[in-house]
């Protein structure tokens, strides 16, 4: 008597399963759906792994591979928590390796300042938000407020609205000083404090607050 019950093979008799096909012919021989089937492996009771793969592909196409969350994966019938973590981890690993070639890693103030060339000589004060993924790779760089020669009014909702849209793990805020000085004002420190507190509530970390003036910069965090 067998000690454990074996799961039935999911596929038509004589039909090669995706993992077997990948092992024998290589990944290039598999379609996109077959690759997802290979990641999923098998469906639960009453769930066809081929249909699960098709549903997952539809969700990825709808949401976008760059914005897919683990909750999106968990919402697919037949994918439980354990399988969702495997599927999402595989996708996230691919995203980080793929975006490495195109999206810079912003892990120092110098690298953040390099993204602010467009505002360093502006005659008005520009307030910018850099949204970052979990590996601190740049998602987008946006101007969220344009002020006067002396001040820029910015509210946390203007800062975190794009961060939420980008599903960012963290942000860097930045603004220029048209005066050309790098003195950190009480207002600058208050902006840092407010944004940091709001980020803690939202689960989006504030990594830095950069002030630029010409070719120079300073961290206000």
CSV table of C-alpha atoms in Angstrom, one decimal:
chain,number,residue,atom,x,y,z
A,1,UNK,CA,0.0,0.0,0.0
A,2,UNK,CA,1.5,3.4,-0.9
A,3,UNK,CA,2.4,5.7,1.9
A,4,UNK,CA,1.1,8.8,0.2
A,5,UNK,CA,-1.4,9.5,-2.5
A,6,UNK,CA,0.1,10.7,-5.8
A,7,UNK,CA,-1.4,13.6,-7.5
A,8,UNK,CA,-2.8,12.8,-10.9
A,9,UNK,CA,-1.0,14.1,-13.9
A,10,UNK,CA,-2.8,17.0,-15.4
A,11,UNK,CA,-2.8,16.7,-19.2
A,12,UNK,CA,-4.2,14.6,-21.9
A,13,UNK,CA,-2.8,11.0,-22.3
A,14,UNK,CA,0.5,11.1,-24.2
A,15,UNK,CA,0.6,14.9,-24.0
A,16,UNK,CA,3.9,16.3,-22.8
A,17,UNK,CA,3.6,18.6,-19.7
A,18,UNK,CA,5.2,22.0,-19.8
A,19,UNK,CA,7.9,21.2,-17.3
A,20,UNK,CA,8.9,18.1,-19.2
A,21,UNK,CA,8.9,20.0,-22.5
A,22,UNK,CA,11.0,22.7,-21.0
A,23,UNK,CA,13.5,20.1,-19.7
A,24,UNK,CA,13.7,18.3,-23.0
A,25,UNK,CA,13.5,21.2,-25.5
A,26,UNK,CA,14.4,24.3,-23.6
A,27,UNK,CA,12.4,27.4,-22.5
A,28,UNK,CA,12.3,28.8,-26.1
A,29,UNK,CA,10.0,25.9,-27.2
A,30,UNK,CA,7.3,26.9,-24.7
A,31,UNK,CA,4.5,29.4,-25.3
A,32,UNK,CA,3.8,32.2,-22.8
A,33,UNK,CA,0.9,30.2,-21.4
A,34,UNK,CA,3.1,27.0,-21.1
A,35,UNK,CA,5.8,29.0,-19.2
A,36,UNK,CA,3.1,30.1,-16.7
A,37,UNK,CA,1.9,26.5,-16.5
A,38,UNK,CA,5.5,25.4,-15.7
A,39,UNK,CA,5.7,28.0,-12.9
A,40,UNK,CA,2.3,27.0,-11.5
A,41,UNK,CA,3.0,23.3,-11.7
A,42,UNK,CA,-0.4,21.9,-10.8
A,43,UNK,CA,-3.8,23.1,-9.9
A,44,UNK,CA,-5.7,22.2,-6.7
A,45,UNK,CA,-8.6,19.8,-6.6
A,46,UNK,CA,-11.2,20.8,-9.3
A,47,UNK,CA,-8.9,23.4,-10.8
A,48,UNK,CA,-7.3,22.9,-14.2
A,49,UNK,CA,-3.7,24.3,-14.1
A,50,UNK,CA,-4.1,25.3,-17.8
A,51,UNK,CA,-7.1,27.5,-17.0
A,52,UNK,CA,-5.2,28.9,-14.0
A,53,UNK,CA,-2.4,29.9,-16.3
A,54,UNK,CA,-4.7,31.5,-18.8
A,55,UNK,CA,-6.4,33.4,-16.0
A,56,UNK,CA,-3.0,34.6,-14.7
A,57,UNK,CA,-2.0,35.7,-18.1
A,58,UNK,CA,-5.2,37.7,-18.5
A,59,UNK,CA,-4.6,39.4,-15.1
A,60,UNK,CA,-1.0,40.2,-16.1
A,61,UNK,CA,-2.1,41.7,-19.4
A,62,UNK,CA,-4.8,43.8,-17.7
A,63,UNK,CA,-2.8,45.1,-14.7
A,64,UNK,CA,0.6,45.1,-16.3
A,65,UNK,CA,3.6,43.0,-15.3
A,66,UNK,CA,5.2,46.1,-13.8
A,67,UNK,CA,2.3,46.8,-11.5
A,68,UNK,CA,1.1,43.3,-10.6
A,69,UNK,CA,0.8,42.7,-6.9
A,70,UNK,CA,0.7,39.5,-4.9
A,71,UNK,CA,-2.9,40.3,-4.1
A,72,UNK,CA,-3.7,40.2,-7.8
A,73,UNK,CA,-2.2,36.7,-8.0
A,74,UNK,CA,-4.0,35.5,-4.9
A,75,UNK,CA,-7.3,36.7,-6.4
A,76,UNK,CA,-7.0,34.0,-9.2
A,77,UNK,CA,-9.1,31.0,-8.5
A,78,UNK,CA,-7.0,27.9,-7.9
A,79,UNK,CA,-3.9,29.9,-6.6
A,80,UNK,CA,-3.6,29.7,-2.8
A,81,UNK,CA,-1.2,31.7,-0.6
A,82,UNK,CA,1.7,29.3,-1.0
A,83,UNK,CA,1.6,29.1,-4.8
A,84,UNK,CA,0.9,32.8,-5.1
A,85,UNK,CA,4.2,33.6,-3.3
A,86,UNK,CA,6.1,31.3,-5.6
A,87,UNK,CA,4.5,32.8,-8.7
A,88,UNK,CA,5.0,36.4,-7.5
A,89,UNK,CA,8.5,35.8,-6.3
A,90,UNK,CA,9.5,34.4,-9.7
A,91,UNK,CA,7.9,37.4,-11.5
A,92,UNK,CA,9.5,39.9,-9.1
A,93,UNK,CA,13.0,38.3,-9.6
A,94,UNK,CA,12.5,38.7,-13.3
A,95,UNK,CA,11.4,42.3,-13.0
A,96,UNK,CA,14.4,43.2,-11.0
A,97,UNK,CA,16.8,41.5,-13.3
A,98,UNK,CA,15.1,42.9,-16.4
A,99,UNK,CA,14.8,46.5,-15.1
A,100,UNK,CA,18.4,46.5,-14.0
A,101,UNK,CA,19.4,47.3,-17.5
A,102,UNK,CA,17.1,50.2,-18.0
A,103,UNK,CA,16.2,51.7,-14.5
A,104,UNK,CA,19.0,53.1,-12.3
A,105,UNK,CA,19.3,52.1,-8.7
A,106,UNK,CA,19.0,55.2,-6.6
A,107,UNK,CA,20.8,54.1,-3.4
A,108,UNK,CA,22.9,57.2,-2.7
A,109,UNK,CA,22.2,61.0,-2.6
A,110,UNK,CA,24.6,61.5,-5.5
A,111,UNK,CA,22.5,59.1,-7.7
A,112,UNK,CA,19.3,61.0,-6.7
A,113,UNK,CA,20.9,64.3,-7.5
A,114,UNK,CA,21.8,63.1,-10.9
A,115,UNK,CA,18.1,62.6,-11.7
A,116,UNK,CA,17.4,66.3,-10.9
A,117,UNK,CA,19.3,68.1,-13.7
A,118,UNK,CA,16.1,69.5,-15.2
A,119,UNK,CA,15.4,71.7,-12.1
A,120,UNK,CA,18.9,72.7,-10.9
A,121,UNK,CA,18.9,76.1,-12.6
A,122,UNK,CA,15.1,76.9,-12.6
A,123,UNK,CA,14.1,80.4,-11.5
A,124,UNK,CA,11.1,79.0,-9.6
A,125,UNK,CA,11.0,76.4,-7.0
A,126,UNK,CA,10.2,72.9,-8.3
A,127,UNK,CA,9.2,70.0,-6.0
A,128,UNK,CA,9.8,66.5,-7.4
A,129,UNK,CA,9.1,63.0,-6.4
A,130,UNK,CA,11.2,60.0,-7.4
A,131,UNK,CA,9.3,56.7,-6.9
A,132,UNK,CA,11.3,53.6,-6.3
A,133,UNK,CA,10.7,49.8,-6.2
A,134,UNK,CA,11.8,47.4,-3.5
A,135,UNK,CA,15.3,47.3,-4.9
A,136,UNK,CA,15.4,51.1,-4.9
A,137,UNK,CA,15.3,51.2,-8.7
A,138,UNK,CA,13.7,54.3,-10.3
A,139,UNK,CA,10.1,53.8,-11.4
A,140,UNK,CA,9.3,57.4,-12.4
A,141,UNK,CA,10.5,61.0,-11.8
A,142,UNK,CA,7.8,63.6,-11.5
A,143,UNK,CA,7.3,67.3,-10.9
A,144,UNK,CA,4.4,67.6,-8.4
A,145,UNK,CA,4.5,71.3,-7.5
A,146,UNK,CA,5.9,74.5,-8.9
A,147,UNK,CA,6.1,77.4,-6.5
A,148,UNK,CA,7.4,81.0,-6.4
A,149,UNK,CA,11.0,82.2,-6.1
A,150,UNK,CA,11.0,81.6,-2.4
A,151,UNK,CA,8.6,78.8,-1.6
A,152,UNK,CA,6.8,75.7,-3.0
A,153,UNK,CA,3.6,74.6,-1.4
A,154,UNK,CA,3.3,70.8,-1.3
A,155,UNK,CA,0.8,68.5,0.4
A,156,UNK,CA,1.4,64.8,1.3
A,157,UNK,CA,-1.5,63.8,-1.0
A,158,UNK,CA,0.4,65.4,-4.0
A,159,UNK,CA,3.5,63.4,-3.1
A,160,UNK,CA,1.9,60.0,-2.4
A,161,UNK,CA,-0.7,60.0,-5.1
A,162,UNK,CA,1.9,59.1,-7.8
A,163,UNK,CA,3.7,56.8,-5.3
A,164,UNK,CA,0.5,54.8,-4.8
A,165,UNK,CA,-0.2,54.8,-8.6
A,166,UNK,CA,3.3,53.4,-9.2
A,167,UNK,CA,3.0,50.9,-6.3
A,168,UNK,CA,6.3,52.3,-5.0
A,169,UNK,CA,8.1,50.8,-2.0
A,170,UNK,CA,9.8,54.1,-1.2
A,171,UNK,CA,10.2,57.6,-2.5
A,172,UNK,CA,12.8,60.4,-2.7
A,173,UNK,CA,11.5,64.0,-2.6
A,174,UNK,CA,13.5,66.9,-4.0
A,175,UNK,CA,13.4,70.6,-4.7
A,176,UNK,CA,15.6,73.3,-6.0
A,177,UNK,CA,16.7,76.6,-4.4
A,178,UNK,CA,16.5,79.3,-7.0
A,179,UNK,CA,18.6,81.5,-4.7
A,180,UNK,CA,21.6,79.3,-5.3
A,181,UNK,CA,22.2,78.6,-1.6
A,182,UNK,CA,22.0,75.2,0.0
A,183,UNK,CA,20.9,76.4,3.4
A,184,UNK,CA,18.2,74.0,4.9
A,185,UNK,CA,15.4,76.1,6.1
A,186,UNK,CA,12.9,75.2,8.9
A,187,UNK,CA,10.3,74.9,6.2
A,188,UNK,CA,12.4,72.3,4.4
A,189,UNK,CA,12.8,70.3,7.6
A,190,UNK,CA,9.1,70.5,8.2
A,191,UNK,CA,8.3,69.2,4.8
A,192,UNK,CA,10.6,66.3,5.4
A,193,UNK,CA,8.9,65.6,8.7
A,194,UNK,CA,5.4,65.7,7.3
A,195,UNK,CA,6.2,63.5,4.3
A,196,UNK,CA,8.0,61.0,6.5
A,197,UNK,CA,5.1,60.7,8.9
A,198,UNK,CA,2.6,60.3,6.1
A,199,UNK,CA,4.8,57.7,4.5
A,200,UNK,CA,4.9,55.7,7.7
A,201,UNK,CA,1.1,55.5,7.7
A,202,UNK,CA,0.9,54.5,4.1
A,203,UNK,CA,3.8,52.0,4.3
A,204,UNK,CA,5.8,53.9,1.7
A,205,UNK,CA,9.3,54.9,3.1
A,206,UNK,CA,10.9,58.3,2.6
A,207,UNK,CA,14.5,57.5,1.6
A,208,UNK,CA,15.8,61.1,1.3
A,209,UNK,CA,15.0,64.8,0.7
A,210,UNK,CA,17.4,66.3,-1.8
A,211,UNK,CA,17.9,70.1,-2.3
A,212,UNK,CA,19.7,71.2,-5.4
A,213,UNK,CA,21.2,74.6,-6.3
A,214,UNK,CA,23.1,74.7,-9.6
A,215,UNK,CA,25.6,71.8,-9.6
A,216,UNK,CA,25.5,71.4,-5.8
A,217,UNK,CA,23.1,69.5,-3.6
A,218,UNK,CA,22.5,68.6,0.1
A,219,UNK,CA,20.3,66.1,1.9
A,220,UNK,CA,17.6,67.7,4.1
A,221,UNK,CA,16.5,64.4,5.8
